[in-house]
Tab-separated table of C-alpha atoms in Angstrom:
chain	number	residue	atom	x	y	z
A	1	MET	CA	98.435	89.834	107.999
A	2	ALA	CA	101.866	91.310	107.218
A	3	ASP	CA	103.680	87.955	107.136
A	4	PRO	CA	101.299	86.138	104.748
A	5	ILE	CA	101.098	89.272	102.569
A	6	ARG	CA	104.896	89.327	102.289
A	7	GLU	CA	105.046	85.594	101.594
A	8	ARG	CA	102.462	85.929	98.806
A	9	ALA	CA	104.342	88.894	97.290
A	10	ARG	CA	107.668	87.045	97.321
A	11	ALA	CA	106.173	83.879	95.837
A	12	LEU	CA	104.546	85.761	92.948
A	13	LEU	CA	107.656	87.852	92.266
A	14	ASP	CA	109.774	84.688	92.222
A	15	GLU	CA	107.488	83.215	89.557
A	16	LEU	CA	107.678	86.187	87.188
A	17	PRO	CA	109.522	85.549	83.918
A	18	GLU	CA	112.447	87.679	82.740
A	19	GLU	CA	109.940	90.169	81.284
A	20	ALA	CA	106.340	90.370	82.467
A	21	ASP	CA	103.245	92.550	82.686
A	22	PHE	CA	103.272	93.722	86.303
A	23	VAL	CA	99.521	94.461	86.247
A	24	SER	CA	98.155	91.111	85.042
A	25	GLU	CA	100.948	88.813	86.220
A	26	PHE	CA	101.595	90.254	89.668
A	27	ALA	CA	99.357	93.082	90.937
A	28	ALA	CA	95.964	91.587	90.004
A	29	PRO	CA	96.588	88.016	91.249
A	30	PHE	CA	98.328	89.360	94.370
A	31	ALA	CA	95.409	91.645	95.305
A	32	LEU	CA	92.908	88.868	94.605
A	33	GLY	CA	94.914	86.448	96.740
A	34	VAL	CA	95.039	88.779	99.748
A	35	VAL	CA	91.283	89.427	99.606
A	36	GLY	CA	90.734	85.694	99.204
A	37	ASP	CA	92.745	85.148	102.383
A	38	VAL	CA	90.634	87.738	104.228
A	39	LEU	CA	87.410	85.981	103.208
A	40	GLY	CA	88.731	82.454	103.602
A	41	VAL	CA	88.321	81.681	99.904
A	42	PRO	CA	90.348	78.698	98.622
A	43	GLN	CA	92.797	79.451	95.817
A	44	ARG	CA	90.964	77.117	93.422
A	45	ASP	CA	88.029	79.593	93.464
A	46	PHE	CA	90.095	82.663	92.551
A	47	PRO	CA	89.214	82.425	88.818
A	48	LEU	CA	85.543	82.531	89.829
A	49	PHE	CA	86.188	85.790	91.662
A	50	ARG	CA	87.582	87.354	88.507
A	51	GLU	CA	84.291	86.467	86.822
A	52	PHE	CA	82.404	88.247	89.626
A	53	VAL	CA	84.468	91.427	89.400
A	54	ALA	CA	84.582	91.916	85.602
A	55	PRO	CA	80.833	92.702	85.077
A	56	VAL	CA	80.897	95.262	87.921
A	57	LEU	CA	83.810	97.115	86.315
A	58	GLU	CA	82.104	96.988	82.935
A	59	LEU	CA	78.882	98.413	84.409
A	60	THR	CA	80.710	101.352	86.040
A	61	SER	CA	83.030	102.092	83.103
A	62	GLY	CA	81.175	105.255	82.098
A	63	GLU	CA	80.160	103.772	78.736
A	64	GLU	CA	76.510	103.351	77.769
A	65	VAL	CA	75.026	100.330	79.550
A	66	SER	CA	73.736	97.685	77.128
A	67	GLU	CA	71.353	94.835	77.872
A	68	ARG	CA	74.298	92.445	77.676
A	69	VAL	CA	76.287	94.372	80.296
A	70	LEU	CA	73.284	94.623	82.603
A	71	GLY	CA	72.466	90.935	82.149
A	72	SER	CA	76.054	89.919	82.891
A	73	TYR	CA	76.060	92.079	86.021
A	74	PHE	CA	72.867	90.587	87.492
A	75	ALA	CA	73.938	87.040	86.629
A	76	ALA	CA	77.303	87.602	88.317
A	77	MET	CA	75.669	89.095	91.427
A	78	HIS	CA	73.314	86.117	91.686
A	79	GLU	CA	76.261	83.709	91.533
A	80	PHE	CA	78.280	85.908	93.881
A	81	SER	CA	75.535	85.903	96.516
A	82	ALA	CA	74.991	82.164	96.145
A	83	TYR	CA	78.730	81.519	96.580
A	84	PHE	CA	78.868	83.338	99.905
A	85	ALA	CA	75.615	81.784	101.058
A	86	ARG	CA	77.546	78.487	100.990
A	87	SER	CA	80.677	79.989	102.519
A	88	GLU	CA	81.887	79.174	106.022
A	89	VAL	CA	82.781	82.855	106.458
A	90	PHE	CA	79.175	83.849	107.137
A	91	LYS	CA	78.020	80.737	108.933
A	92	GLY	CA	75.796	81.807	111.821
A	93	ALA	CA	75.928	85.483	110.856
A	94	GLN	CA	72.646	87.366	111.016
A	95	LEU	CA	72.943	89.011	107.606
A	96	SER	CA	70.259	89.326	104.967
A	97	GLU	CA	71.114	88.291	101.416
A	98	GLN	CA	71.340	91.956	100.397
A	99	GLU	CA	73.661	92.793	103.316
A	100	ARG	CA	75.890	89.828	102.554
A	101	LEU	CA	76.047	90.728	98.866
A	102	SER	CA	76.822	94.407	99.579
A	103	LEU	CA	79.582	93.547	102.042
A	104	CYS	CA	81.259	90.982	99.803
A	105	LEU	CA	80.935	93.200	96.748
A	106	ALA	CA	82.631	96.077	98.558
A	107	ILE	CA	85.438	93.853	99.819
A	108	VAL	CA	86.093	91.929	96.619
A	109	VAL	CA	85.649	94.626	93.960
A	110	ALA	CA	87.226	97.497	95.887
A	111	GLY	CA	89.826	95.235	97.486
A	112	THR	CA	91.080	93.766	94.227
A	113	ASP	CA	90.689	96.430	91.548
A	114	SER	CA	91.762	99.466	93.569
A	115	THR	CA	94.731	97.610	95.068
A	116	THR	CA	95.841	96.480	91.604
A	117	ASN	CA	95.847	100.136	90.534
A	118	LEU	CA	97.632	101.196	93.723
A	119	LEU	CA	100.463	98.688	93.254
A	120	ALA	CA	101.041	99.515	89.586
A	121	SER	CA	101.047	103.262	90.259
A	122	THR	CA	103.380	102.739	93.233
A	123	LEU	CA	105.861	100.887	91.018
A	124	LEU	CA	105.957	103.895	88.681
A	125	ARG	CA	106.705	106.198	91.627
A	126	LEU	CA	109.413	104.090	93.297
A	127	ASN	CA	112.786	105.702	93.783
A	128	ARG	CA	115.584	103.591	95.246
A	129	ARG	CA	116.844	106.589	97.208
A	130	GLU	CA	113.437	107.132	98.854
A	131	ARG	CA	112.863	104.956	101.918
A	132	ARG	CA	109.748	106.700	103.276
A	133	LEU	CA	107.604	104.024	101.656
A	134	GLY	CA	104.533	104.668	103.789
A	135	GLY	CA	104.627	108.244	102.504
A	136	VAL	CA	105.092	107.034	98.926
A	137	VAL	CA	101.968	104.859	99.172
A	138	GLU	CA	100.001	107.732	100.730
A	139	GLU	CA	101.002	110.105	97.941
A	140	VAL	CA	100.126	107.510	95.290
A	141	VAL	CA	96.632	107.214	96.797
A	142	ARG	CA	96.358	111.016	96.789
A	143	LEU	CA	97.900	111.979	93.444
A	144	ASP	CA	97.267	108.790	91.413
A	145	THR	CA	93.941	108.039	93.120
A	146	PRO	CA	93.141	104.335	92.364
A	147	PHE	CA	89.382	104.980	92.617
A	148	ARG	CA	88.711	108.416	91.134
A	149	GLY	CA	85.345	108.775	92.835
A	150	PHE	CA	82.064	107.094	93.580
A	151	PHE	CA	78.304	107.522	93.415
A	152	ARG	CA	76.312	108.798	96.382
A	153	THR	CA	72.725	109.877	97.064
A	154	ALA	CA	71.947	112.945	99.184
A	155	THR	CA	69.887	112.031	102.256
A	156	CYS	CA	68.828	115.623	102.976
A	157	PRO	CA	68.942	119.051	101.320
A	158	VAL	CA	72.429	120.551	101.520
A	159	SER	CA	74.520	123.312	99.993
A	160	VAL	CA	78.141	122.587	99.048
A	161	GLY	CA	80.379	125.288	97.605
A	162	GLY	CA	77.359	127.417	96.850
A	163	VAL	CA	75.622	124.611	94.939
A	164	LYS	CA	72.234	123.471	96.277
A	165	ILE	CA	71.718	119.701	96.360
A	166	ALA	CA	68.229	118.319	96.878
A	167	ASP	CA	67.230	115.375	99.042
A	168	GLY	CA	67.513	112.198	96.947
A	169	GLU	CA	69.707	113.748	94.264
A	170	HIS	CA	72.322	111.417	92.789
A	171	LEU	CA	75.942	112.592	92.842
A	172	PHE	CA	79.373	111.584	91.651
A	173	LEU	CA	81.982	112.509	94.265
A	174	ASP	CA	85.287	113.148	92.516
A	175	PHE	CA	87.945	112.144	95.064
A	176	ALA	CA	90.751	112.701	92.554
A	177	ALA	CA	89.783	116.343	92.052
A	178	GLY	CA	89.629	116.940	95.808
A	179	ASN	CA	93.057	115.375	96.226
A	180	ARG	CA	94.497	117.957	93.815
A	181	ASP	CA	92.736	120.991	95.291
A	182	PRO	CA	95.408	123.739	95.039
A	183	ARG	CA	93.973	125.457	98.119
A	184	ILE	CA	94.943	122.389	100.183
A	185	PHE	CA	97.797	120.565	98.450
A	186	THR	CA	100.870	121.540	96.488
A	187	ALA	CA	101.114	119.870	93.076
A	188	ASP	CA	104.316	117.931	93.728
A	189	PHE	CA	104.683	114.286	94.746
A	190	ASP	CA	105.887	114.529	98.356
A	191	PRO	CA	106.330	111.325	100.453
A	192	GLY	CA	107.100	113.569	103.449
A	193	ARG	CA	103.797	115.437	103.217
A	194	PRO	CA	102.070	115.823	106.618
A	195	SER	CA	99.004	113.607	106.975
A	196	VAL	CA	96.908	116.630	108.011
A	197	PRO	CA	94.921	117.657	106.068
A	198	ALA	CA	94.032	114.144	104.986
A	199	HIS	CA	93.459	113.287	101.338
A	200	LEU	CA	90.176	111.788	100.095
A	201	GLY	CA	91.659	108.724	98.387
A	202	PHE	CA	90.033	106.419	100.953
A	203	GLY	CA	86.792	108.384	101.162
A	204	HIS	CA	85.519	110.105	104.288
A	205	GLY	CA	83.178	109.705	107.252
A	206	PRO	CA	80.826	106.686	107.386
A	207	HIS	CA	81.943	105.731	103.858
A	208	TYR	CA	85.647	105.614	104.755
A	209	CYS	CA	87.353	102.670	103.051
A	210	LEU	CA	86.899	99.441	104.983
A	211	GLY	CA	90.255	98.148	103.739
A	212	ALA	CA	92.402	101.284	104.063
A	213	LEU	CA	94.842	99.728	106.539
A	214	LEU	CA	95.081	96.562	104.452
A	215	ALA	CA	95.723	98.558	101.255
A	216	ARG	CA	98.428	100.625	102.952
A	217	ALA	CA	100.118	97.464	104.252
A	218	GLN	CA	100.047	95.815	100.814
A	219	GLY	CA	101.464	98.905	99.122
A	220	ARG	CA	104.308	99.280	101.612
A	221	ILE	CA	105.235	95.575	101.660
A	222	VAL	CA	105.203	95.224	97.874
A	223	ALA	CA	107.296	98.403	97.561
A	224	GLU	CA	109.854	96.951	100.002
A	225	GLU	CA	110.024	93.684	98.084
A	226	LEU	CA	110.387	95.451	94.733
A	227	LEU	CA	113.228	97.613	96.038
A	228	ASP	CA	115.017	94.461	97.206
A	229	ARG	CA	114.999	93.144	93.617
A	230	SER	CA	116.459	94.362	90.350
A	231	PHE	CA	113.384	95.215	88.313
A	232	GLU	CA	113.027	98.038	85.825
A	233	VAL	CA	109.956	99.377	84.040
A	234	VAL	CA	110.164	98.967	80.261
A	235	GLU	CA	107.758	101.799	79.343
A	236	GLN	CA	108.763	105.428	79.633
A	237	PRO	CA	106.376	107.418	81.903
A	238	GLY	CA	104.731	109.176	78.945
A	239	ASP	CA	104.156	105.861	77.141
A	240	VAL	CA	102.209	104.107	79.913
A	241	ARG	CA	98.698	103.231	78.748
A	242	TYR	CA	96.053	103.883	81.409
A	243	ARG	CA	92.670	102.232	81.777
A	244	ARG	CA	89.653	103.992	80.277
A	245	HIS	CA	87.188	103.888	83.141
A	246	LEU	CA	84.971	106.343	84.997
A	247	ILE	CA	86.018	105.161	88.477
A	248	SER	CA	89.032	102.856	88.289
A	249	HIS	CA	92.350	104.587	87.551
A	250	GLY	CA	95.682	102.898	86.943
A	251	PRO	CA	97.985	101.509	84.259
A	252	ALA	CA	96.245	99.009	81.970
A	253	GLU	CA	99.599	97.314	81.405
A	254	LEU	CA	103.078	97.835	82.816
A	255	ARG	CA	105.938	95.821	81.375
A	256	ILE	CA	108.823	95.116	83.741
A	257	ARG	CA	112.048	93.134	83.303
A	258	SER	CA	114.927	92.017	85.421
A	259	ALA	CA	117.519	94.788	85.399
A	260	ARG	CA	120.775	93.710	83.840
A	261	ARG	CA	123.706	94.469	86.075
A	262	PRO	CA	127.215	95.079	84.684
A	263	GLY	CA	129.374	91.961	84.834
């Protein structure tokens, strides 16, 4: 998918005005477009996908869940499932409604929101002298983890770090904390860091991210395209406003403008 990913990135970058919000005007529509391509979703339905994703993010924000939030979530999931029941993507597939919903939810929510965070955080880390862009993306996933963690349920009694966890106990796995474990990683941002030991930014084991290769490709290609253009970030690093969310981590807004070159 490298060629269509690059074409989509170039087209969106070409459309940006002199000054723009990189998050809402590039990263979010780009990530949504790539996932839409994966699932065979026509571009006219992309706004509908944003409506599917928003209630999920609101439900997992870490704030108290109101009846309105819960109602919006279930309504969106009903529409989401119905949409893919009509889709050609799953025609002939032997999937139950729950399986289809779970698969699409994982692809669309994780594939759009986490990638949006990844791209915005990558832009903040770009250095025109650094050409190890695969390493840059990997370090962004480790140090600026786009999904801080996720919920899991223990399937058997287990002891982790001296803490006993009972069968059926609900957990929040904090990937971001693991990725900063001083016993494993140094604190610096190092694009040349060896890949062993691996970070936890894409999860682990049977829950390893389904779209890890796709996310890495998008991060690297967008970084290449950005370095080929004269963009600069308006905000200073300490002024960047981040999203307030339990799971999703990334800049809420990131103003960029065309860099003015001396005449």
